Short mmCIF file of C-alpha atoms (C1' of nucleotides) in Angstrom, two decimals:
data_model
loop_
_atom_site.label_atom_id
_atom_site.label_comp_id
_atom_site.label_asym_id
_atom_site.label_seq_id
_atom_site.Cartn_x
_atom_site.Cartn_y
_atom_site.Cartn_z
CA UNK A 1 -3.17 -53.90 -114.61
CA UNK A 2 -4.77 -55.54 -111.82
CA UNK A 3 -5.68 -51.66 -110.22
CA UNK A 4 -6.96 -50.89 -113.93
CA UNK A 5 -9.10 -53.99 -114.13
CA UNK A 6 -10.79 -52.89 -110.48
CA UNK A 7 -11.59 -49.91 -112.17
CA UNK A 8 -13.09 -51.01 -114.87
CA UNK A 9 -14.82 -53.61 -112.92
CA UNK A 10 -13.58 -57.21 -114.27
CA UNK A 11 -10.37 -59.62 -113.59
CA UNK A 12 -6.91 -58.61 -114.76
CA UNK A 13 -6.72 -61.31 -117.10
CA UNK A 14 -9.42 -60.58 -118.98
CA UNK A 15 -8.06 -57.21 -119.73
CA UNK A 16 -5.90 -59.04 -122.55
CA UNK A 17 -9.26 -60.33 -124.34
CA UNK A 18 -9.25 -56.27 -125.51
CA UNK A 19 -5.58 -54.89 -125.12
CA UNK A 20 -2.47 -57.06 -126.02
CA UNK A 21 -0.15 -55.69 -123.66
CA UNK A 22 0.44 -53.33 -120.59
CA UNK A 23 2.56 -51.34 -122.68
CA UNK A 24 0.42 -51.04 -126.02
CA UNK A 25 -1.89 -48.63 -123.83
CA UNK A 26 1.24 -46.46 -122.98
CA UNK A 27 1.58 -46.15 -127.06
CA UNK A 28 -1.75 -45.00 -127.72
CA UNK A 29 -1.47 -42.56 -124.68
CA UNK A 30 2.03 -41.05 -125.86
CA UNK A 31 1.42 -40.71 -129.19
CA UNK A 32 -2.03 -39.49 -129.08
CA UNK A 33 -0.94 -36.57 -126.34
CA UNK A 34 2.26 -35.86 -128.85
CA UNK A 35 -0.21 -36.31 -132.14
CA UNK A 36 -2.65 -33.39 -130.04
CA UNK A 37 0.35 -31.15 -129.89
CA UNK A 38 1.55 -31.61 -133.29
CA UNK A 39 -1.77 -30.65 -134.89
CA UNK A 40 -1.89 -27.43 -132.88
CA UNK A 41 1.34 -26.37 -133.54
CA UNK A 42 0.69 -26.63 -137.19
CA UNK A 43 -2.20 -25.13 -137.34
CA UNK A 44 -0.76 -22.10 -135.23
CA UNK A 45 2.39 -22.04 -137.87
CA UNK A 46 -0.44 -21.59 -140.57
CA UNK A 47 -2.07 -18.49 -139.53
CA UNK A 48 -1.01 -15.20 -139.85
CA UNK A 49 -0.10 -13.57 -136.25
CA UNK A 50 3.62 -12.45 -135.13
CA UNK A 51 5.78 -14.78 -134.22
CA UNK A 52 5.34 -13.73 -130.66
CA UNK A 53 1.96 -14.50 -130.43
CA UNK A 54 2.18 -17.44 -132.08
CA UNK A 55 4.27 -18.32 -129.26
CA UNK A 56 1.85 -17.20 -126.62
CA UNK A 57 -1.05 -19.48 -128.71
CA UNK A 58 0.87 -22.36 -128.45
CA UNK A 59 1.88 -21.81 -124.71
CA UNK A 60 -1.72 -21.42 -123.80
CA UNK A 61 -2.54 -24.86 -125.44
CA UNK A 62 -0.05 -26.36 -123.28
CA UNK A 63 -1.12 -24.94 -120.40
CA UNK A 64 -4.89 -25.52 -120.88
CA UNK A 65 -3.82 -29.39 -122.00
CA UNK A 66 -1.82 -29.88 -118.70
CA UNK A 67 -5.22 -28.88 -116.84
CA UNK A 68 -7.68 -30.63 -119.37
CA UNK A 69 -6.36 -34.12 -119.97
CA UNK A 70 -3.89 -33.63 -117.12
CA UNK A 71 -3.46 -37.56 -117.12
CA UNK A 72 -2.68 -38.35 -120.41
CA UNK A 73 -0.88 -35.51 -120.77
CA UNK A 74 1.48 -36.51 -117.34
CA UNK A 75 2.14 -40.22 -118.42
CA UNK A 76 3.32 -38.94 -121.78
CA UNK A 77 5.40 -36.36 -120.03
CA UNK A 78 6.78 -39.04 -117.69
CA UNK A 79 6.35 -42.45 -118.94
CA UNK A 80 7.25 -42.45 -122.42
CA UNK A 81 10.89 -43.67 -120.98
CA UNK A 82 8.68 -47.25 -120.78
CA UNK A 83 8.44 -47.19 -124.51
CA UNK A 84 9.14 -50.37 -126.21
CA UNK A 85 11.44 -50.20 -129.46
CA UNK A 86 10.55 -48.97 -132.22
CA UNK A 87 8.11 -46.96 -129.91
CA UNK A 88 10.70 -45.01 -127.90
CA UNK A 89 12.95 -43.97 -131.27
CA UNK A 90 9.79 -42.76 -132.62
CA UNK A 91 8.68 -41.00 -129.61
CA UNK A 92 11.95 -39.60 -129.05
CA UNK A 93 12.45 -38.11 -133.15
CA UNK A 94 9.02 -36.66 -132.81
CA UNK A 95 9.77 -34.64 -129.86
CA UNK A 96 13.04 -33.74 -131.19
CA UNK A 97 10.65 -32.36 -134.24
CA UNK A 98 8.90 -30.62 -132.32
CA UNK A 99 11.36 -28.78 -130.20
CA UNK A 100 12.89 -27.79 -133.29
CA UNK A 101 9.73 -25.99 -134.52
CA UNK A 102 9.50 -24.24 -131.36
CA UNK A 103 13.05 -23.53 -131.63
CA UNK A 104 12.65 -22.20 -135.02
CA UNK A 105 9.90 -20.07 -134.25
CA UNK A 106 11.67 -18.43 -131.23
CA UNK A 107 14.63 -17.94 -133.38
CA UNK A 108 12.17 -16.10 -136.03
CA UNK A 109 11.10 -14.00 -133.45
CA UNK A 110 14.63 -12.55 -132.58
CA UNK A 111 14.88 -11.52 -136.26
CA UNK A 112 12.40 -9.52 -136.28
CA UNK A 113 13.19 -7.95 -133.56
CA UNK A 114 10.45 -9.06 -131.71
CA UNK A 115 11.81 -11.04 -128.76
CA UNK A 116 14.76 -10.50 -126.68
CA UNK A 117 18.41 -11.99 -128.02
CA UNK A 118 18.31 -15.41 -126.41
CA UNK A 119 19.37 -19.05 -127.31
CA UNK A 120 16.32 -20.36 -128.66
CA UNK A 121 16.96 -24.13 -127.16
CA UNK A 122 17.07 -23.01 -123.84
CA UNK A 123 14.11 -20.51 -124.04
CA UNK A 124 12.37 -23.76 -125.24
CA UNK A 125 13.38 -26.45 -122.80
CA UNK A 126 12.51 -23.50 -119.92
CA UNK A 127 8.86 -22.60 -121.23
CA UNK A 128 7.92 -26.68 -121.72
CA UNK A 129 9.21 -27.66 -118.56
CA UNK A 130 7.87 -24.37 -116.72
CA UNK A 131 4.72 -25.51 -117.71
CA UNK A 132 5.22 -29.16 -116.75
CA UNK A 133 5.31 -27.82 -113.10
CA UNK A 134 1.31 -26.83 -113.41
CA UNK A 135 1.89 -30.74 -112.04
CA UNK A 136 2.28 -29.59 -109.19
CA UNK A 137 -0.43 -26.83 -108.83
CA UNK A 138 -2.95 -29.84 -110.40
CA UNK A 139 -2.19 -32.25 -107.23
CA UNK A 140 -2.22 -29.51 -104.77
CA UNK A 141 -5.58 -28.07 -103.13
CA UNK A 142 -5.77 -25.71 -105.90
CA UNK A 143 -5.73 -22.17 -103.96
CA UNK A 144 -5.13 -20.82 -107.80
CA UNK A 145 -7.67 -20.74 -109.50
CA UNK A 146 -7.16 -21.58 -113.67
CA UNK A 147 -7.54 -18.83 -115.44
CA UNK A 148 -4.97 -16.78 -112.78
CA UNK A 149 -2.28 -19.27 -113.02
CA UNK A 150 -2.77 -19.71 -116.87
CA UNK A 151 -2.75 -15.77 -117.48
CA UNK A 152 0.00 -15.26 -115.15
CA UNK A 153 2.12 -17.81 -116.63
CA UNK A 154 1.99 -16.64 -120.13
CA UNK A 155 2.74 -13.56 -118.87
CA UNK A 156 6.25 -14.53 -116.80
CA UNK A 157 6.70 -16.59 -120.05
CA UNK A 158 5.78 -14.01 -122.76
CA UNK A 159 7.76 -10.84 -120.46
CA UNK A 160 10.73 -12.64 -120.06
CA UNK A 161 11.15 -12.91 -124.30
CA UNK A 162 9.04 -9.70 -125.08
CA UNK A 163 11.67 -7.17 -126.49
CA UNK B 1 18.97 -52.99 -104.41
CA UNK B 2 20.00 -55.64 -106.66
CA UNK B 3 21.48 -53.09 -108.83
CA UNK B 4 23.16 -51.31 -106.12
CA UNK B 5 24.28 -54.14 -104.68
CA UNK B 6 25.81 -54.97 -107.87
CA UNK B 7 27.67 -51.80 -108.46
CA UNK B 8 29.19 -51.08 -104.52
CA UNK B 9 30.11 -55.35 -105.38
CA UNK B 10 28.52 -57.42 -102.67
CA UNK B 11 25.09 -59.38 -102.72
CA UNK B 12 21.85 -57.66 -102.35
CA UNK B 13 21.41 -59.00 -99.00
CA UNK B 14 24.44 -57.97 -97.46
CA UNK B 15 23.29 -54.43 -98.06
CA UNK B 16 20.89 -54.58 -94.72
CA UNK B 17 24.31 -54.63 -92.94
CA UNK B 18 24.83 -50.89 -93.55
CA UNK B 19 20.96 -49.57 -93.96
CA UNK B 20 17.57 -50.87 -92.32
CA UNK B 21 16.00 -50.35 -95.61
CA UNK B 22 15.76 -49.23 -99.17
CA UNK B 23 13.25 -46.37 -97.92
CA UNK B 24 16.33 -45.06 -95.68
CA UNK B 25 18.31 -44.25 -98.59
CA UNK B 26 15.67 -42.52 -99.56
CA UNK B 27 14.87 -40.63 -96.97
CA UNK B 28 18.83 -39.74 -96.22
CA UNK B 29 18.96 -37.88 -100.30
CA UNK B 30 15.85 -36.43 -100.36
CA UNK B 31 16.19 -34.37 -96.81
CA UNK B 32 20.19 -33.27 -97.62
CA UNK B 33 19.01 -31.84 -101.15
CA UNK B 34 16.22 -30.09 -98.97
CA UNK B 35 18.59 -29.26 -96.30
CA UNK B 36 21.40 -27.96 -99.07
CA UNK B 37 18.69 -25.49 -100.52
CA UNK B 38 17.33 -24.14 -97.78
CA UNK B 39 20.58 -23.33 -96.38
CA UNK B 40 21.62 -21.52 -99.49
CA UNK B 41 18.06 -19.84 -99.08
CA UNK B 42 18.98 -18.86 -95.66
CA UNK B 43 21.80 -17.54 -96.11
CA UNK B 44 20.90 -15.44 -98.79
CA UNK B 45 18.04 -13.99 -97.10
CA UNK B 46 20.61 -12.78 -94.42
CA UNK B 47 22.76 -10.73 -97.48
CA UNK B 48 22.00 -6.80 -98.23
CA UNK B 49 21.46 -7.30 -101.89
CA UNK B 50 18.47 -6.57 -103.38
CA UNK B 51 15.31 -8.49 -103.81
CA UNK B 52 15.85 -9.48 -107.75
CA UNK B 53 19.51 -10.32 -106.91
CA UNK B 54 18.57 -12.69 -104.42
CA UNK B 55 16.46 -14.30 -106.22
CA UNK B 56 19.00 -14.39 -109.00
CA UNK B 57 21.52 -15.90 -106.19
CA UNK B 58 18.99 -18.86 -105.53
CA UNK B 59 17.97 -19.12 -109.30
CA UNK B 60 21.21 -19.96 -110.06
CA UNK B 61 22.05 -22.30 -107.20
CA UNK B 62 19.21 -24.22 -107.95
CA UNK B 63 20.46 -24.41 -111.70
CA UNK B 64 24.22 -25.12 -110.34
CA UNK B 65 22.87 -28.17 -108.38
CA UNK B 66 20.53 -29.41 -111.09
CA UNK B 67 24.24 -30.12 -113.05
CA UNK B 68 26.36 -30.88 -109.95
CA UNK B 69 24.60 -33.05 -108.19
CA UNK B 70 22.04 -34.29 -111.03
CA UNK B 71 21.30 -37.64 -109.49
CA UNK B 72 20.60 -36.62 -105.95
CA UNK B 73 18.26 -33.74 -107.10
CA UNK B 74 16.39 -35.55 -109.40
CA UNK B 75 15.60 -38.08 -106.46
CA UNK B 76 14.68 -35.29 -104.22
CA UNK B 77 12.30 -33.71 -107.37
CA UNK B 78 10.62 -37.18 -108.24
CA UNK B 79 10.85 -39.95 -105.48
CA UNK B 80 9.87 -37.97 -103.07
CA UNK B 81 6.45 -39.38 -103.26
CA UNK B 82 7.59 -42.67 -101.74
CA UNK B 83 8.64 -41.41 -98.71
CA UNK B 84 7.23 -43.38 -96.21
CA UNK B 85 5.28 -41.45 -93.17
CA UNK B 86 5.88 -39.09 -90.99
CA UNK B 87 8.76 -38.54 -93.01
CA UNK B 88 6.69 -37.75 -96.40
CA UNK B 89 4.51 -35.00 -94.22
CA UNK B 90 7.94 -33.47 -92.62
CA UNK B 91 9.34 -33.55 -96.31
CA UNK B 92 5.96 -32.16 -97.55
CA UNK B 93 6.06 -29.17 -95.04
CA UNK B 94 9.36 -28.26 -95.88
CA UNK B 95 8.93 -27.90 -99.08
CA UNK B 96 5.66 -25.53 -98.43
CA UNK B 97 7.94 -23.11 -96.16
CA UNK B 98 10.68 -23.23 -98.83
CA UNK B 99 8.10 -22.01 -101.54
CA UNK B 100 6.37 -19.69 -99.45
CA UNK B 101 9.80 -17.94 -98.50
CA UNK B 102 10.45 -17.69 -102.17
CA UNK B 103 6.64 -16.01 -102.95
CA UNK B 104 7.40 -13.83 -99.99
CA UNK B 105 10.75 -12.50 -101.56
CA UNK B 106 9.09 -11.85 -105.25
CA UNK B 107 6.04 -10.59 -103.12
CA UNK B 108 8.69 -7.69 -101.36
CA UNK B 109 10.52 -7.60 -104.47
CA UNK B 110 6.87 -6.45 -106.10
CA UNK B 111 6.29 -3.78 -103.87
CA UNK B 112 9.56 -2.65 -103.70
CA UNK B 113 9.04 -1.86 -107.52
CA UNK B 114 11.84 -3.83 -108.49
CA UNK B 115 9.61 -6.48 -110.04
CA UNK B 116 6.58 -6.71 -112.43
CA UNK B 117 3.12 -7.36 -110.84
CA UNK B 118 2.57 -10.88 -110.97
CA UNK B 119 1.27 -13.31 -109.05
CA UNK B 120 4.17 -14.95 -106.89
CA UNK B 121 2.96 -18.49 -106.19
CA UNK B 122 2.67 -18.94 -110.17
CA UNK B 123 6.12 -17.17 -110.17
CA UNK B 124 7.94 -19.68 -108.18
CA UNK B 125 6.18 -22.47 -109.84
CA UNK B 126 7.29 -21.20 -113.03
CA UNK B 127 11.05 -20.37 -112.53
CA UNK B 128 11.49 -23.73 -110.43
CA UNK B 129 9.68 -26.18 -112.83
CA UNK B 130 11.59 -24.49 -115.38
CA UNK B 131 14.85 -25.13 -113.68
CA UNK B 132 14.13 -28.82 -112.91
CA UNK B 133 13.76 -28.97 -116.25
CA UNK B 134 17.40 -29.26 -117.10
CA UNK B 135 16.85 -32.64 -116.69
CA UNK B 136 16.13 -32.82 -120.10
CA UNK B 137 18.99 -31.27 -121.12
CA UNK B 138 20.89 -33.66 -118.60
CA UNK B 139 19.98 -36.68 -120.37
CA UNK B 140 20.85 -35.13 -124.15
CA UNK B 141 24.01 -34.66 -125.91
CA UNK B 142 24.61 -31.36 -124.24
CA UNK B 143 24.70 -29.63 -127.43
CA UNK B 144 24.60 -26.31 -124.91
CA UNK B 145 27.36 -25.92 -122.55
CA UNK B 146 26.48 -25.49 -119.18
CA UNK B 147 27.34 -21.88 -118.87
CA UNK B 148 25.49 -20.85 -121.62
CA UNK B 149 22.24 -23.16 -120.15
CA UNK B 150 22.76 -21.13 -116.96
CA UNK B 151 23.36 -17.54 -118.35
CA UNK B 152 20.47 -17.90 -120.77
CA UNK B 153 18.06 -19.38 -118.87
CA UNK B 154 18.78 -17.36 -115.75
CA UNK B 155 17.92 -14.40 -118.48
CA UNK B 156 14.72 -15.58 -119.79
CA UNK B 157 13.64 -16.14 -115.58
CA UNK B 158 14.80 -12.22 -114.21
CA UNK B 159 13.83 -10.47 -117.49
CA UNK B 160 10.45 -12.01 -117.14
CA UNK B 161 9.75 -10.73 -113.50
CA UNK B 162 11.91 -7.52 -113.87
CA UNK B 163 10.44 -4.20 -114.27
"C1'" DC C 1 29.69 -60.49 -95.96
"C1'" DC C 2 27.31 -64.96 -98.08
"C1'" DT C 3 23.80 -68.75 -99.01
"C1'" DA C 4 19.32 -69.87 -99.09
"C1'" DC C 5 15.03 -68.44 -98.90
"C1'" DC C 6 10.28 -65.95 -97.96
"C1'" DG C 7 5.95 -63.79 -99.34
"C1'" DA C 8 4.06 -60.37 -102.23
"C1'" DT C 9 3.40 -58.54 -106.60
"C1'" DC C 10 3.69 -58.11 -111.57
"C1'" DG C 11 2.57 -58.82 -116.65
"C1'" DG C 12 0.74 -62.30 -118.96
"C1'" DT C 13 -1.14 -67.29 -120.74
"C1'" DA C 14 -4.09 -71.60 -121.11
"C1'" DG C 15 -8.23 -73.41 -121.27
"C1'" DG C 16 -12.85 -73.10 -120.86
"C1'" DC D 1 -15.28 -62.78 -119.32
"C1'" DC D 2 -13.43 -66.17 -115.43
"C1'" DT D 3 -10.44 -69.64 -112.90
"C1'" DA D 4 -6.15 -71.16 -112.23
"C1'" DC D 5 -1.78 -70.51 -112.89
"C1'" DC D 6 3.26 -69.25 -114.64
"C1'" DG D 7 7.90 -67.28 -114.20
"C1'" DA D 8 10.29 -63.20 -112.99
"C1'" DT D 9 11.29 -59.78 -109.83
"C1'" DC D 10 11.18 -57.24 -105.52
"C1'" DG D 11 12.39 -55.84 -100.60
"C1'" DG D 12 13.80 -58.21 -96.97
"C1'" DT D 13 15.07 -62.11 -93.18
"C1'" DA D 14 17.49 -66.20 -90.91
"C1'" DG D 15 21.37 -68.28 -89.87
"C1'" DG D 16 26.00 -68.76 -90.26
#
DNA sequence: CCTACCGATCGGTAGG
DNA sequence: CCTACCGATCGGTAGG
């Protein structure tokens, strides 16, 4: 609070006269990041393509939202442990949620033959956090530029269920 | 340190009779996980199998300490940040080399034909931010067993670079 | 290994 | 929006 208040250029303290607590900010962070996904992924369920690109759609948004709003998009990747009750359980079901639609979609795919036979779960948990580790190519000097790590990336991601 | 001191059962103060610091601790898990890895690394380097089965080798190691030794790799993946100097630049470089062997072997395993042409930096960020993701999967229900987590997951990681 | 503390830092409040 | 604090917590030290 006190680094925040630097920041914005007046005393910790009278941070509270327009938040009322540390951990309200960390709510409007999570669930506006989670709210951001949400909306895209419905809006991609809605439109007509294969499942597969579906798939690559969404992956693109989360790549391109892990280099756009890279700080909100960290502390909701990382902080929403800090959640207060209710705010955690909620949290915590929505992601569940969404998983499952990503799941589902995956598992769609297979049917149709379009992807490779593979537990859907695990195909999800490995393309989220796969592109959690952009992290790591954001805090670095960058040698990458975007567009080569984003196309490259969908394609490891997209190969590797392509059937 | 209060916690630990509460679980080993002496006061937190006490501690400083077996460690200079809390930072020492520290430093002693993140540099064995490093250490364990690049052992594996070099070791498999040294074996006549071919470039996508080595990297299969260390793909899976990396997965098989991710559920062994969950606590001590997660330390390693996430703390590492507080590492006081010189030992966060020695930790830092270490890491570099590690990576840059790994880029090196999908690089060969590119021109050998045995891979798809990708980019390898992106590569290796990919397949080991998707591994460290098991962490998620760590902290659920474990709905998947682990050998299913591993098989499928090692799948979705060599189908995606093989040719 | 313990008791008794320390100085720093943190989120937050009272009162103006 | 500020001054002046608060109680809790943290890593760590002194002295036995």
């Amino acid at each position: 609070m006190r680094d925040l208040a630097e920041h914005v250029g007046v005393e910790a303290a009278s941070l509270y006269n327009h938040i009322q607590s540390k951990s309200e900010i960390l709510q409007a962070i999570c669930f506006k990041v989670a709210n951001d996904f949400l909306s895209h992924l419905e809006a991609v369920q809605a439109s007509p393509e294969p499942t597969l690109k579906k798939l690559e759609l969404i992956i693109r948004f989360h790549i391109r939202m892990m280099m756009d709003q890279y700080e909100f998009v960290y502390i909701s990747d990382h902080e929403w442990r800090h959640l207060p009750e209710p705010y955690l359980s909620n949290f915590l079901n929505q992601r569940r949620n969404y998983r499952r639609s990503l799941s589902d979609l995956i598992a769609r795919g297979i049917e149709r033959g379009e992807m490779k036979s593979i537990e859907p779960y695990v195909a999800v948990l490995t393309l989220l956090s796969a592109i959690s580790g952009i992290e790591s190519w954001h805090r670095s000097r960058k040698t990458i530029p975007p567009d080569v790590l984003e196309n490259n990336m969908v394609k490891y991601l997209i190969e590797g269920l392509k059937k």
